[in-house]
Every structure is written in C-alpha cells, then in structure tokens.
mmCIF file of C-alpha atoms and ligand atoms in Angstrom:
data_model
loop_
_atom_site.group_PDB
_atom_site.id
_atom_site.type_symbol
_atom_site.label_atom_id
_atom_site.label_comp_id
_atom_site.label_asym_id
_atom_site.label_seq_id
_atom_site.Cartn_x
_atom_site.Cartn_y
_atom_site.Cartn_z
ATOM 1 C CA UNK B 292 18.405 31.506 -1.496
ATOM 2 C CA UNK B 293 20.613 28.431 0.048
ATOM 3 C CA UNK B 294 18.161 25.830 0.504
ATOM 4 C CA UNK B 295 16.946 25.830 4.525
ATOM 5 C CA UNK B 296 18.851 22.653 6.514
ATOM 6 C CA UNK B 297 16.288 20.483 7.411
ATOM 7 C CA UNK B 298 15.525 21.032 11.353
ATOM 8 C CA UNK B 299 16.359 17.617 11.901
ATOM 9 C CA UNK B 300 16.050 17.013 15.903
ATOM 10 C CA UNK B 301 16.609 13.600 17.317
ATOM 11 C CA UNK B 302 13.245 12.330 17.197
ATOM 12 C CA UNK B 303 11.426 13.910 13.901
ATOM 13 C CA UNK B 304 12.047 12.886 10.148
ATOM 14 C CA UNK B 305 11.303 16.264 7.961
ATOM 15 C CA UNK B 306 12.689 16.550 4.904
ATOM 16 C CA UNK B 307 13.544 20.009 3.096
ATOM 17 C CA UNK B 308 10.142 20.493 1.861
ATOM 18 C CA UNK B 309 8.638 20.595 5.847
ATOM 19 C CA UNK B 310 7.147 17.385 5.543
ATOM 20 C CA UNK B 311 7.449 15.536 8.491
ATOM 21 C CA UNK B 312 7.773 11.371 7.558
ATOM 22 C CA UNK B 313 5.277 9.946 10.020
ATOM 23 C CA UNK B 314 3.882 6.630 8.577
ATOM 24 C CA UNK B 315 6.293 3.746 7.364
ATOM 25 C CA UNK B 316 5.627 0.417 5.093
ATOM 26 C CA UNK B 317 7.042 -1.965 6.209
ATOM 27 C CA UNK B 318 6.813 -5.002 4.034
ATOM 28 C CA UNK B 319 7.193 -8.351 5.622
ATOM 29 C CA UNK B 320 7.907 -10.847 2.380
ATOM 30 C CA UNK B 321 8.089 -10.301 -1.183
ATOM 31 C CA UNK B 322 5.978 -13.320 -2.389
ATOM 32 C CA UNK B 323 2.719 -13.845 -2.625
ATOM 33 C CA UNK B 324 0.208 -16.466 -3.251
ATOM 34 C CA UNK B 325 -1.417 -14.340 -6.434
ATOM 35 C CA UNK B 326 0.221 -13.284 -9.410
ATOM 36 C CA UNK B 327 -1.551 -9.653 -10.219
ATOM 37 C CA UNK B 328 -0.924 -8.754 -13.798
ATOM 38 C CA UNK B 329 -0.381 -5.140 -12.445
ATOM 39 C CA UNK B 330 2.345 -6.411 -10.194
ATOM 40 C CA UNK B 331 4.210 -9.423 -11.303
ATOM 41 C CA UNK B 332 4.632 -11.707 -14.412
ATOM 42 C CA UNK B 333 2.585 -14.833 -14.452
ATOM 43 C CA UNK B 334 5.495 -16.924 -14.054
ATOM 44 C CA UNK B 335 6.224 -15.189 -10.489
ATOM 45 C CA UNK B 336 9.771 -13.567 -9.784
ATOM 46 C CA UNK B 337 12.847 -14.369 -8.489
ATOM 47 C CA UNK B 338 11.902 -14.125 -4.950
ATOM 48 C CA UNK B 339 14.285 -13.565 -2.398
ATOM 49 C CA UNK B 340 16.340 -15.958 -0.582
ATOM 50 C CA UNK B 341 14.365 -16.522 3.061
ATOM 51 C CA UNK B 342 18.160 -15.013 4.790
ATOM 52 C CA UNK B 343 17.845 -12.408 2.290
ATOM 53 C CA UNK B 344 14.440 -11.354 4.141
ATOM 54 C CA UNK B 345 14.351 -9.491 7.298
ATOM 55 C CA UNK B 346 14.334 -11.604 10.455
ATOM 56 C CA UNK B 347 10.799 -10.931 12.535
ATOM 57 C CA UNK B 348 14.040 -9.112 15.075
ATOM 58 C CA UNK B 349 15.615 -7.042 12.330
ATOM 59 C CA UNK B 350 11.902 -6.022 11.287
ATOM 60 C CA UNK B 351 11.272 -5.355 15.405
ATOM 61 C CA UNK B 352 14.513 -3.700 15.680
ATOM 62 C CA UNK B 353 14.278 -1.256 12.489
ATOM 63 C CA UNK B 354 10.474 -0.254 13.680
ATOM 64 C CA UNK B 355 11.441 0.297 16.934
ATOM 65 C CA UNK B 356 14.307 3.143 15.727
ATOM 66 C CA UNK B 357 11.492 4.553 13.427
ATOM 67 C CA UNK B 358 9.499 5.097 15.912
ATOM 68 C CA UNK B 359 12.215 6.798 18.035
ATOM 69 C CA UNK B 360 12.354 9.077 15.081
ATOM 70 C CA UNK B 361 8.437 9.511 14.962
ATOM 71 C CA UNK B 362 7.037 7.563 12.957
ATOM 72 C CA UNK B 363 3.626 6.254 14.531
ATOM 73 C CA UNK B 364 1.599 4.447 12.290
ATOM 74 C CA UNK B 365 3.108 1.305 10.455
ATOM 75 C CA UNK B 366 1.268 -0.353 7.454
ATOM 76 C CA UNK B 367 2.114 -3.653 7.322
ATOM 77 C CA UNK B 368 2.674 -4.728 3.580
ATOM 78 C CA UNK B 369 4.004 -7.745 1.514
ATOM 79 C CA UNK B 370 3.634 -9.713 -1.044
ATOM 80 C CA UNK B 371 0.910 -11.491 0.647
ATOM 81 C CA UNK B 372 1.930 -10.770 4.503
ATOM 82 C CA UNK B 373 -0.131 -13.663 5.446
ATOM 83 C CA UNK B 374 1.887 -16.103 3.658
ATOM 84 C CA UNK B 375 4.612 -15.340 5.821
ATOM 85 C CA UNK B 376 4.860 -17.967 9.361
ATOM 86 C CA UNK B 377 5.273 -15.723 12.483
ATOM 87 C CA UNK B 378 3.477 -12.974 11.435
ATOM 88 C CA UNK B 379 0.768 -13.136 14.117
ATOM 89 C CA UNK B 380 3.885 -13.173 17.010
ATOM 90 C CA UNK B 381 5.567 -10.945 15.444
ATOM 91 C CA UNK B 382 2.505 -8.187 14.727
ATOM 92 C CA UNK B 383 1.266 -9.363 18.575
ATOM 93 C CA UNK B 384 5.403 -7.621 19.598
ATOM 94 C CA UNK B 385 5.064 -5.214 17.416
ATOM 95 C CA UNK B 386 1.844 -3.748 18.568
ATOM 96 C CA UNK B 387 3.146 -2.886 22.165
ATOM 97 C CA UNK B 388 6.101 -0.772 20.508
ATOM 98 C CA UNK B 389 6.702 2.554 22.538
ATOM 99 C CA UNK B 390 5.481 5.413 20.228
ATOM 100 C CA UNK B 391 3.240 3.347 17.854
ATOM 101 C CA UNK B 392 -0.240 4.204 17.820
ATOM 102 C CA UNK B 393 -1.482 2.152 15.106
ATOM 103 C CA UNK B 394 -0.883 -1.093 12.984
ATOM 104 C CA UNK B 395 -2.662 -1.376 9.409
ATOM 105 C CA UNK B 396 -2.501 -4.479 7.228
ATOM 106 C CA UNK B 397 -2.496 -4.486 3.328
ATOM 107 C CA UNK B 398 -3.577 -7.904 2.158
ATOM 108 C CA UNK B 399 -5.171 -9.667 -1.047
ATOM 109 C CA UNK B 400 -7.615 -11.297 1.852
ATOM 110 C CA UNK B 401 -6.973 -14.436 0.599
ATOM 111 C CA UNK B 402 -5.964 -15.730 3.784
ATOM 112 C CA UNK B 403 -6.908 -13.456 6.785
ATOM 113 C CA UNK B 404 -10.299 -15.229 7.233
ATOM 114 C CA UNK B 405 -8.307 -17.485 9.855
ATOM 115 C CA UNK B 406 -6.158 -14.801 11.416
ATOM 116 C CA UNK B 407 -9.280 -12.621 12.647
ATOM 117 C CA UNK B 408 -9.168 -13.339 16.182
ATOM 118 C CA UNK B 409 -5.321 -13.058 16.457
ATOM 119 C CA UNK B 410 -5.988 -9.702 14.698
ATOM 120 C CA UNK B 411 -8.869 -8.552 17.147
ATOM 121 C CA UNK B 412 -7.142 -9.757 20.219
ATOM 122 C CA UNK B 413 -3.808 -7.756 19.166
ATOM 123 C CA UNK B 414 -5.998 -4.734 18.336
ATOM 124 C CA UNK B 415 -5.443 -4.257 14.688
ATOM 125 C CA UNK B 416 -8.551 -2.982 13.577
ATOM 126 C CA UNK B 417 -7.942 -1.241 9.702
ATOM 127 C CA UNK B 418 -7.313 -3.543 6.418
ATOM 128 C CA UNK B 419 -6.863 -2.674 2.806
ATOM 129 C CA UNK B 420 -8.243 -5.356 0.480
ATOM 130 C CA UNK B 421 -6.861 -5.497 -3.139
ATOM 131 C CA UNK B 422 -9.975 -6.120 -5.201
ATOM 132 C CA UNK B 423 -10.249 -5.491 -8.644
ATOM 133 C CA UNK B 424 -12.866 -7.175 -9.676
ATOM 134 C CA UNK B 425 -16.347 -8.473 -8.052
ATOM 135 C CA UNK B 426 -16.742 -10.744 -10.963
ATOM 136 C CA UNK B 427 -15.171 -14.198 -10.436
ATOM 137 C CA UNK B 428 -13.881 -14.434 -14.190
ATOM 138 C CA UNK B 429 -12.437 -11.305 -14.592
ATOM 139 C CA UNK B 430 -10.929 -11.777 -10.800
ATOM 140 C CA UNK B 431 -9.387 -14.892 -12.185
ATOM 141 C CA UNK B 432 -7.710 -13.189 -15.333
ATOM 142 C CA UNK B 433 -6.444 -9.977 -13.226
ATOM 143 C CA UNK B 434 -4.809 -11.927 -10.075
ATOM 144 C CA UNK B 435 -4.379 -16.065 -12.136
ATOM 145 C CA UNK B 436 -5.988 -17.335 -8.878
ATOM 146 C CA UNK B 437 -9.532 -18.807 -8.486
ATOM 147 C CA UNK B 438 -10.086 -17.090 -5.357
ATOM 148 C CA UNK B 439 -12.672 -14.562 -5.694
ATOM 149 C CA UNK B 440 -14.891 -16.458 -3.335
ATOM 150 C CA UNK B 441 -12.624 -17.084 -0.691
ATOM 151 C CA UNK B 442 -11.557 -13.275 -1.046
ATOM 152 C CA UNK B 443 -15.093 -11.445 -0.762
ATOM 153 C CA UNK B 444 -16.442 -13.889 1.696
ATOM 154 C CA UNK B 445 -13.276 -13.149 3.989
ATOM 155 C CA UNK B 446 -14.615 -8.963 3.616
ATOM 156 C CA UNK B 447 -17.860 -9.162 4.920
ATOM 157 C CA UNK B 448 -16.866 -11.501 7.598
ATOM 158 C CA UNK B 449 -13.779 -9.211 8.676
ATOM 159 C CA UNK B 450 -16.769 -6.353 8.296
ATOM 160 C CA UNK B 451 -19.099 -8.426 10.399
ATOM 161 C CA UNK B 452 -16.020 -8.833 13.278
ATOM 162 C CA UNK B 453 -16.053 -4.871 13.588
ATOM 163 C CA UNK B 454 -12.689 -4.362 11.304
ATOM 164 C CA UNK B 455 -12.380 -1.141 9.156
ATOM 165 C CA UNK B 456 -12.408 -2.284 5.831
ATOM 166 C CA UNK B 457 -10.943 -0.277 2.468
ATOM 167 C CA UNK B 458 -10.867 -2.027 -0.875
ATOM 168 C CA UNK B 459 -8.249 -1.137 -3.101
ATOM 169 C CA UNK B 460 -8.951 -1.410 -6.826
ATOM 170 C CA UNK B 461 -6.277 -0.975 -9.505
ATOM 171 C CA UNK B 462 -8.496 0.401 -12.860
ATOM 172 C CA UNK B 463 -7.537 -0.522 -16.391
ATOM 173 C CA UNK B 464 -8.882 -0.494 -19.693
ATOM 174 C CA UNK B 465 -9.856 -3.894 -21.162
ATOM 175 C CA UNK B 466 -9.456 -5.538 -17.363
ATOM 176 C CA UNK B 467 -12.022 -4.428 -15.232
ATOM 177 C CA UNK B 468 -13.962 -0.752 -16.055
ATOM 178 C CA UNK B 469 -17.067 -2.579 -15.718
ATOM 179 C CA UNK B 470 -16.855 -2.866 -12.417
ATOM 180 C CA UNK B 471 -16.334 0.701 -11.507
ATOM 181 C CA UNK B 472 -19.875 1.028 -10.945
ATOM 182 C CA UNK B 473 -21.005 -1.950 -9.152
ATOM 183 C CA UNK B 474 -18.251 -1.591 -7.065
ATOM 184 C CA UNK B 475 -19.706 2.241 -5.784
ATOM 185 C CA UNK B 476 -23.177 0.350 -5.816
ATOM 186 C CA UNK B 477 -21.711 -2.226 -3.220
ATOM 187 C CA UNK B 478 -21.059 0.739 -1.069
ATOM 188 C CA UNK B 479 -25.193 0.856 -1.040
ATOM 189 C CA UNK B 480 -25.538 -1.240 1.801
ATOM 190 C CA UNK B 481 -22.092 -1.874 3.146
ATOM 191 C CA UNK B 482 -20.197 0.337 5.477
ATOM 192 C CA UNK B 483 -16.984 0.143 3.611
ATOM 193 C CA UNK B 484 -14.660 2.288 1.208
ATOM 194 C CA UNK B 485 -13.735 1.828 -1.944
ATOM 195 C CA UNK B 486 -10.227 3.193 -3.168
ATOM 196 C CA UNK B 487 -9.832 3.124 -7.069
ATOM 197 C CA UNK B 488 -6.570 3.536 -8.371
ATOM 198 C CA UNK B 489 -5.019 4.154 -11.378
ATOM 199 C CA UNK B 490 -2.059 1.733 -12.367
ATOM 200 C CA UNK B 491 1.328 1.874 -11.673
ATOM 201 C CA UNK B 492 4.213 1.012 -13.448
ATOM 202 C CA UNK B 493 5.420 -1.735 -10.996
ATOM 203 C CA UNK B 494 5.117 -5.036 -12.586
ATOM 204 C CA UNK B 495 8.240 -6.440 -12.194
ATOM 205 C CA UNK B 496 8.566 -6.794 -15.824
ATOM 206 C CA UNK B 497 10.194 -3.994 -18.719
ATOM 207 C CA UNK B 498 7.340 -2.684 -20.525
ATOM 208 C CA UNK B 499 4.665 -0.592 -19.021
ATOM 209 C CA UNK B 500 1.747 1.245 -21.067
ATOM 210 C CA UNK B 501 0.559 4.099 -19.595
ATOM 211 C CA UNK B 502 -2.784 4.196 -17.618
ATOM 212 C CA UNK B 503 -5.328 5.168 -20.378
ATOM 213 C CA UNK B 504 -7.808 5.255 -17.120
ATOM 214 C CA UNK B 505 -6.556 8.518 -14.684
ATOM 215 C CA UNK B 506 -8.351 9.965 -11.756
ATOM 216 C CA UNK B 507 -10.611 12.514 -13.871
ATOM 217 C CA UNK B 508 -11.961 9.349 -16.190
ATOM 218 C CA UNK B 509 -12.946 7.476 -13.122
ATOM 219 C CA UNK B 510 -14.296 10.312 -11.606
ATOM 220 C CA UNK B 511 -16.789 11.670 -14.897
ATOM 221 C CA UNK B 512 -17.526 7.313 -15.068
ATOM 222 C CA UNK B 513 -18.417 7.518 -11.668
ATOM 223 C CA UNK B 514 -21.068 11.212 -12.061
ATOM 224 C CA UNK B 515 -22.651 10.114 -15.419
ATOM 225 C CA UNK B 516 -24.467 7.570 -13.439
ATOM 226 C CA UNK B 517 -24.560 9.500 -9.845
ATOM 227 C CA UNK B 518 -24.569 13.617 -10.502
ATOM 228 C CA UNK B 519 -25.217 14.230 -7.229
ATOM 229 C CA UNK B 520 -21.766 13.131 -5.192
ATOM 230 C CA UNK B 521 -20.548 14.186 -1.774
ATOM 231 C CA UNK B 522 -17.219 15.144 -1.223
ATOM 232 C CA UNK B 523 -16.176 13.837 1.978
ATOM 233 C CA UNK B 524 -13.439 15.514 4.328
ATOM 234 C CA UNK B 525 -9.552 13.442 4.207
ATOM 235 C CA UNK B 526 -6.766 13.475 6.010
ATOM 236 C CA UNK B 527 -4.572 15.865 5.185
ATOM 237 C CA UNK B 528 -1.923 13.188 4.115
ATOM 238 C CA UNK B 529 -4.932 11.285 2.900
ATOM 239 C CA UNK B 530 -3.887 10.160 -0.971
ATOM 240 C CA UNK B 531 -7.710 9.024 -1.481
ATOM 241 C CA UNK B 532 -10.492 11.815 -2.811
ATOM 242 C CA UNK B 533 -13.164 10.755 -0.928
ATOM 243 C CA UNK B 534 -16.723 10.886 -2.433
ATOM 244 C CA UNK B 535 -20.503 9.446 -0.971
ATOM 245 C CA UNK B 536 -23.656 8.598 -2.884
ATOM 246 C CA UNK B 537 -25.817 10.452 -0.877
ATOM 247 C CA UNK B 538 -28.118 8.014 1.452
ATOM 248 C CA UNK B 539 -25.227 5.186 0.789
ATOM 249 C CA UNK B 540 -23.626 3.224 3.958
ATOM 250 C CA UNK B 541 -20.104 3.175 2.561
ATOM 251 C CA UNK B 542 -18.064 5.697 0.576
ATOM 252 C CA UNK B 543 -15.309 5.191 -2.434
ATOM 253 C CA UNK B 544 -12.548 7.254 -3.059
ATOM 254 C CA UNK B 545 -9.967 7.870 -6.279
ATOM 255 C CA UNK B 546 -6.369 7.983 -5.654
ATOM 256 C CA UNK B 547 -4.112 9.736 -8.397
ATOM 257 C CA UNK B 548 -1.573 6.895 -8.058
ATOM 258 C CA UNK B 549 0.261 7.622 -11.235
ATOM 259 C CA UNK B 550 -0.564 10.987 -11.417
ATOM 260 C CA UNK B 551 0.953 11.774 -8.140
ATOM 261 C CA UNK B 552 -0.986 14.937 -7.358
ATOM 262 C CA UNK B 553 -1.062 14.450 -3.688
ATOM 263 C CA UNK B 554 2.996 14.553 -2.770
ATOM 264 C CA UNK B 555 3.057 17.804 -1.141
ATOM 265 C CA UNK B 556 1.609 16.195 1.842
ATOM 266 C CA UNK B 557 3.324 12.795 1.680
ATOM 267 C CA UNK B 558 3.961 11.256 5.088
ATOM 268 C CA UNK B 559 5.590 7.606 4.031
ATOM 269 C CA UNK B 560 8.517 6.084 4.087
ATOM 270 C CA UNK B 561 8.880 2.817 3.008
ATOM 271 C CA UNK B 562 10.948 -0.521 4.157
ATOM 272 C CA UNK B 563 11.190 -3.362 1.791
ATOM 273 C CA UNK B 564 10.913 -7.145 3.153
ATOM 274 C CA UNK B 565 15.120 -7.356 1.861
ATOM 275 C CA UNK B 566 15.971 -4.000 3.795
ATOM 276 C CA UNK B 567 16.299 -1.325 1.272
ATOM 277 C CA UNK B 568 14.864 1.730 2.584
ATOM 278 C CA UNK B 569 12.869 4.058 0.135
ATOM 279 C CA UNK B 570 11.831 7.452 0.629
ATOM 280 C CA UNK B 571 9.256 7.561 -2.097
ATOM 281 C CA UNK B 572 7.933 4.694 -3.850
ATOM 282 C CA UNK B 573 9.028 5.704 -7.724
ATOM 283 C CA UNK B 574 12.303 6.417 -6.255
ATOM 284 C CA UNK B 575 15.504 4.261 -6.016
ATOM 285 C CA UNK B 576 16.120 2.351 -2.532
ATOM 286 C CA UNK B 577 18.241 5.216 -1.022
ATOM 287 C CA UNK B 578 20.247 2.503 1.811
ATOM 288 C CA UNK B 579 19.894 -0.812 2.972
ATOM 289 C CA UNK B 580 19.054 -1.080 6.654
ATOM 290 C CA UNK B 581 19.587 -4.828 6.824
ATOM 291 C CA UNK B 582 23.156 -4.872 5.578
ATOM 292 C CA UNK B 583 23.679 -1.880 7.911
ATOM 293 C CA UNK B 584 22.351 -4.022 11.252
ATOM 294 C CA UNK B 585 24.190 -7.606 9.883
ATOM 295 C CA UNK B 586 27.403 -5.455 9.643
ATOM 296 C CA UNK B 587 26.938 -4.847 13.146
ATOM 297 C CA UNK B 588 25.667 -0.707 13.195
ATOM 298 C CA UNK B 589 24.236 0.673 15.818
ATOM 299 C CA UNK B 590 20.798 2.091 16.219
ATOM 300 C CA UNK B 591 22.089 5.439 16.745
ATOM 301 C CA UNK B 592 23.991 4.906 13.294
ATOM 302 C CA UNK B 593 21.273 3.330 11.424
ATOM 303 C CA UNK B 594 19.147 6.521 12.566
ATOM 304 C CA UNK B 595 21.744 8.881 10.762
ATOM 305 C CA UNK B 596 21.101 6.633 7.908
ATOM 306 C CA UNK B 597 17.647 7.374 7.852
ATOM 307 C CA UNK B 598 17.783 10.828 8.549
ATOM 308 C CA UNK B 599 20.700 11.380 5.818
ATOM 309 C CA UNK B 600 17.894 9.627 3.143
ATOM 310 C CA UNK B 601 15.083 11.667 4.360
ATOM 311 C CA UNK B 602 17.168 14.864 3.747
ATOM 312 C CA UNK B 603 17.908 13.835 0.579
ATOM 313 C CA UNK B 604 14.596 12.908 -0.604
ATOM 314 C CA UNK B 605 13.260 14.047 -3.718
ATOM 315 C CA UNK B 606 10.083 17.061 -3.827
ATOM 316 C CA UNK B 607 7.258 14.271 -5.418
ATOM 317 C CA UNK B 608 7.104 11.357 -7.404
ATOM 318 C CA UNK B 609 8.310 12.476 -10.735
ATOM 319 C CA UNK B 610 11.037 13.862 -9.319
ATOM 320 C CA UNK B 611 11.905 10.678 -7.590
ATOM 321 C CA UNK B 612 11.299 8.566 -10.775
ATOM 322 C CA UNK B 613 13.323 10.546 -13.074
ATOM 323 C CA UNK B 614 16.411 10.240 -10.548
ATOM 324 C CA UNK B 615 15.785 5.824 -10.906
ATOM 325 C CA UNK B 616 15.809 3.883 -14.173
ATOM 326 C CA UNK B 617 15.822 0.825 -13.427
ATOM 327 C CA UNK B 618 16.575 -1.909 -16.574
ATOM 328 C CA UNK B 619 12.891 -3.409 -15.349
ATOM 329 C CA UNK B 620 10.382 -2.079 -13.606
ATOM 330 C CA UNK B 621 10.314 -3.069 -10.191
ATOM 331 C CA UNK B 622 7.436 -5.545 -8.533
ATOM 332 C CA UNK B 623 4.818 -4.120 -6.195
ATOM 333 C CA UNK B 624 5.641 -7.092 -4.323
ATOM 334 C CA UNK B 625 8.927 -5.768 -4.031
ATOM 335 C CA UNK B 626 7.853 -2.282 -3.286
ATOM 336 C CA UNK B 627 6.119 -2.870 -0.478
ATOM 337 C CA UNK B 628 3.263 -0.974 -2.160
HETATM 338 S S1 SF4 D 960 4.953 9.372 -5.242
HETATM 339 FE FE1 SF4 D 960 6.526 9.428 -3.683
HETATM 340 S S2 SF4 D 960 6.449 11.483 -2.816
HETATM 341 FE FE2 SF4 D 960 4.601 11.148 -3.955
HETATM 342 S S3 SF4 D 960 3.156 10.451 -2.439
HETATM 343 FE FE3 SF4 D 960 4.055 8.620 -3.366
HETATM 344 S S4 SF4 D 960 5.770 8.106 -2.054
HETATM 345 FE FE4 SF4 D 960 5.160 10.190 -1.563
#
C-alpha cells in the first residue's frame, strides 16, 4: 500500500500518521539561571551567542506563520524564559496573535514572582513549575541553586493570584524518590497538579543511565500508600495520566517521558531559542527557520519548510531517536523541553 500523501491544505500541519500538529514550543533563550543535573553540566554550556538567538521579531514572525498553519496554543519555554529582557513586551504582542488561543509558560519559578501582574494583565493564566524536590537540600543538589524558598513561595503566591499551576517533577533514584509522596500529599490542600516524570536523556553531556524509575514504579510507589486512586479524564493529546486521592484539592499525574507511550496522539512541534525546528523532541532539528528568515525567505517559503518537516516526521519517539545520534546528548535547555 503506497503510503497516503499527507492532506496537507494551506492552513493545517498533519503528518502521515493523521496527526494534526496543533501546539508549538517555542523556546525563548537557552540559558538559565539553574544548572539541573537532569539538564545541563554543573559548569553550564556553551550558550549561544545573543545574535545567534531569535530576535523578539523573528520569534513574532515565525509564531505568527504557525499559526497561519494552525497551530493555536504556544508554550513558551527556555532555559529560564524569565531571564530573558523583553519577554513581558514581547509575550504582551504575542498574545493578540490572530489564531492563538492560548499562551503557557514553562519556568523553574525562580523569577516569575515579579512578573505576575504583567502575566495577569496579558491574560496568561497556565504555568508549569519544575520542582523536584520540596526539601531545600535535596533542591540544592538537583538544580546547584539555593532557591527552594524563593521557588515554592513564588507557587502559592502565583496560586493565590488565580494562575493554573502544574508542577513538573523529574524522578530519579538516589535524587529525590522521597519526595514522591509528600509531593501527592501537598495536593491535600492545594488546588494544583503534580506531573512526575521520568528522566530524559537530555543533559547536555555524553553519558546517560537509563531511568531505573519508569511510569509503572511511580505509579505502584504512589498505591502502596493510597489504594484507592481516581483516574481522572485527559486530553486526548494530554501526555500526563492523571490520578486524585479521593477528597484531595489537587491532583498529580505520571508522564511516560522516556517511555514515550503517548506519541500516537502527539500534537507538538517544537522551535528552539537558535531556530532549529524539531518535529519531535528525541529527533534531530529537521531545518533552521532563523537562517531561512536572515537569508531573506518568505513566509510563504518558510511555511513549505514546515510543512516539508512535518511530512517527514517520524511515527513516535524511538523512531525519531534512532534516526539522531548525536556525539552528546543534547541540553533540555536547548530543547526547548
Ligand atoms: S517523543 Fe516525539 S513523537 Fe513522542 S510525544 Fe514526544 S515529541 Fe511527540
């Protein structure tokens, strides 16, 4: 059977497997005020040159053909987004593109405390925390920042201004299981999710040992101590299994990060802060959209650019990976996440 051509009309981005790409990354700067072990060597990285990053206008430009192609939903992602000047202006722009219905922020919360208002006021209402730890110690030896403080009193007071709060938690042996639990016991009270994740393999350095921590473990650590669990109803491009303690406020949810069970839905495409343009995150960066737009393309040629990757993309994750070997593994920080 000749694979089907992708019914690629002007506006929609489906790749041969029927799905249809409706959610970019975008990542906004590839450095970051922590230095996760799970993301980056302790020393840092070689961080791009600032000419080497997108311009607040490239990033404006490049959403705004996305979004002629569909796309309606854009995460915004770094590095640390808030350690990039401009952002606020920029996101303030950005948030009255035609076609875009919503603006999410990943962050390590480090520094959003002071952007709350600018947030509220340009209507951005749902942010991912990374958290790994709720114990100041281990929080120092996962992220080599003494910030823990700053980090979960910026939560509840971005819960307490009305914003839509996930945490994200990367789980690994000998780092942080013992927080597994307190973290679902935090969800008690508060009216917030918690997202556990297994690691990745993007730490921007060339050894990786794989997670000895998957989805199921989490899961059987999480119902020795709570049998009863309620499974609660996702998106369908949701990559979070979401779960409630019954009477809790808040909710948690395990996403199969490495084990990449949930790519037969996958909606993302991905933008990194230098350009390159990724249609799955284990993959190789397919084309780079800022080189395209400094050699002078047109948006109507930087769409078949994007189109021609997204009918090229890869059926999951594995597939993806096994097509990219990379001497190192990239950063998260590179990624986009
Ligand atoms: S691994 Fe790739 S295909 Fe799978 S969900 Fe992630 S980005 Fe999508």
């Amino acid at each position: 059977m000749p694979t089907p051509k992708p019914q690629m009309s002007k506006s929609q981005l489906i790749d041969k497997y029927g799905r249809q790409l409706t959610y970019l990354r975008l990542s906004v700067t590839d450095r970051c005020n922590f230095r996760c072990y799970y993301c980056m060597p302790e020393e840092g990285m070689d961080f791009a040159a600032r000419q080497e990053l997108l311009s607040f206008e490239e990033l404006y430009r490049l959403s705004a053909v996305f979004c002629d192609l569909g796309v309606n939903k854009i995460r915004i992602t770094g590095g640390e987004p808030f350690v990039r000047a401009g952002i606020i202006p920029f996101l303030r722009k950005l948030s009255k593109l035609p076609g875009l219905e919503e603006i999410t922020v990943t962050s390590n919360g480090s520094l959003t405390k002071p952007q709350i208002e600018a947030l509220q006021e340009i209507g951005i209402r749902k942010i991912n925390i990374s958290l790994d730890s709720l114990d100041r110690e281990r929080f120092f030896k996962i992220t080599r920042r003494d910030k823990f403080e700053d980090v979960y009193a910026s939560i509840f007071q971005l819960i307490d201004s009305g914003f839509d709060i996930k945490l994200n938690c990367v789980v690994a042996e000998n780092k942080n299981i013992q927080d597994i639990l307190p973290f679902v016991e935090l969800t008690k009270d508060h009216a917030l999710a918690v997202r556990f994740l297994e690691e990745m393999p993007f730490n921007g350095s060339d050894t990786f040992q794989l997670p000895q921590w998957s989805h199921r473990e989490i899961y059987r650590h999480i119902q020795d101590q709570y049998p009863v669990l309620e499974k609660l109803q996702s998106e369908p491009t949701s990559t979070s299994v979401n779960y409630q303690v019954p009477g809790y406020k808040g909710s948690f949810g395990i996403i199969p990060s490495f084990s990449r069970t949930f790519c037969g839905t996958c909606n993302r495409i991905r933008l990194g802060a230098t350009g390159e343009l990724r249609t799955c995150l284990y993959g190789p960066p397919v084309t780079n959209l800022r080189d395209l737009i400094r050699l002078g393309a047109s948006s109507e040629q930087v769409e078949q650019a994007i189109l021609g990757a997204v009918s090229n993309r890869e059926k999951d994750g594995f597939a993806a990976e096994a097509s990219y070997t990379p001497s190192k593994h990239e950063s998260m920080s590179v990624l986009g996440g």
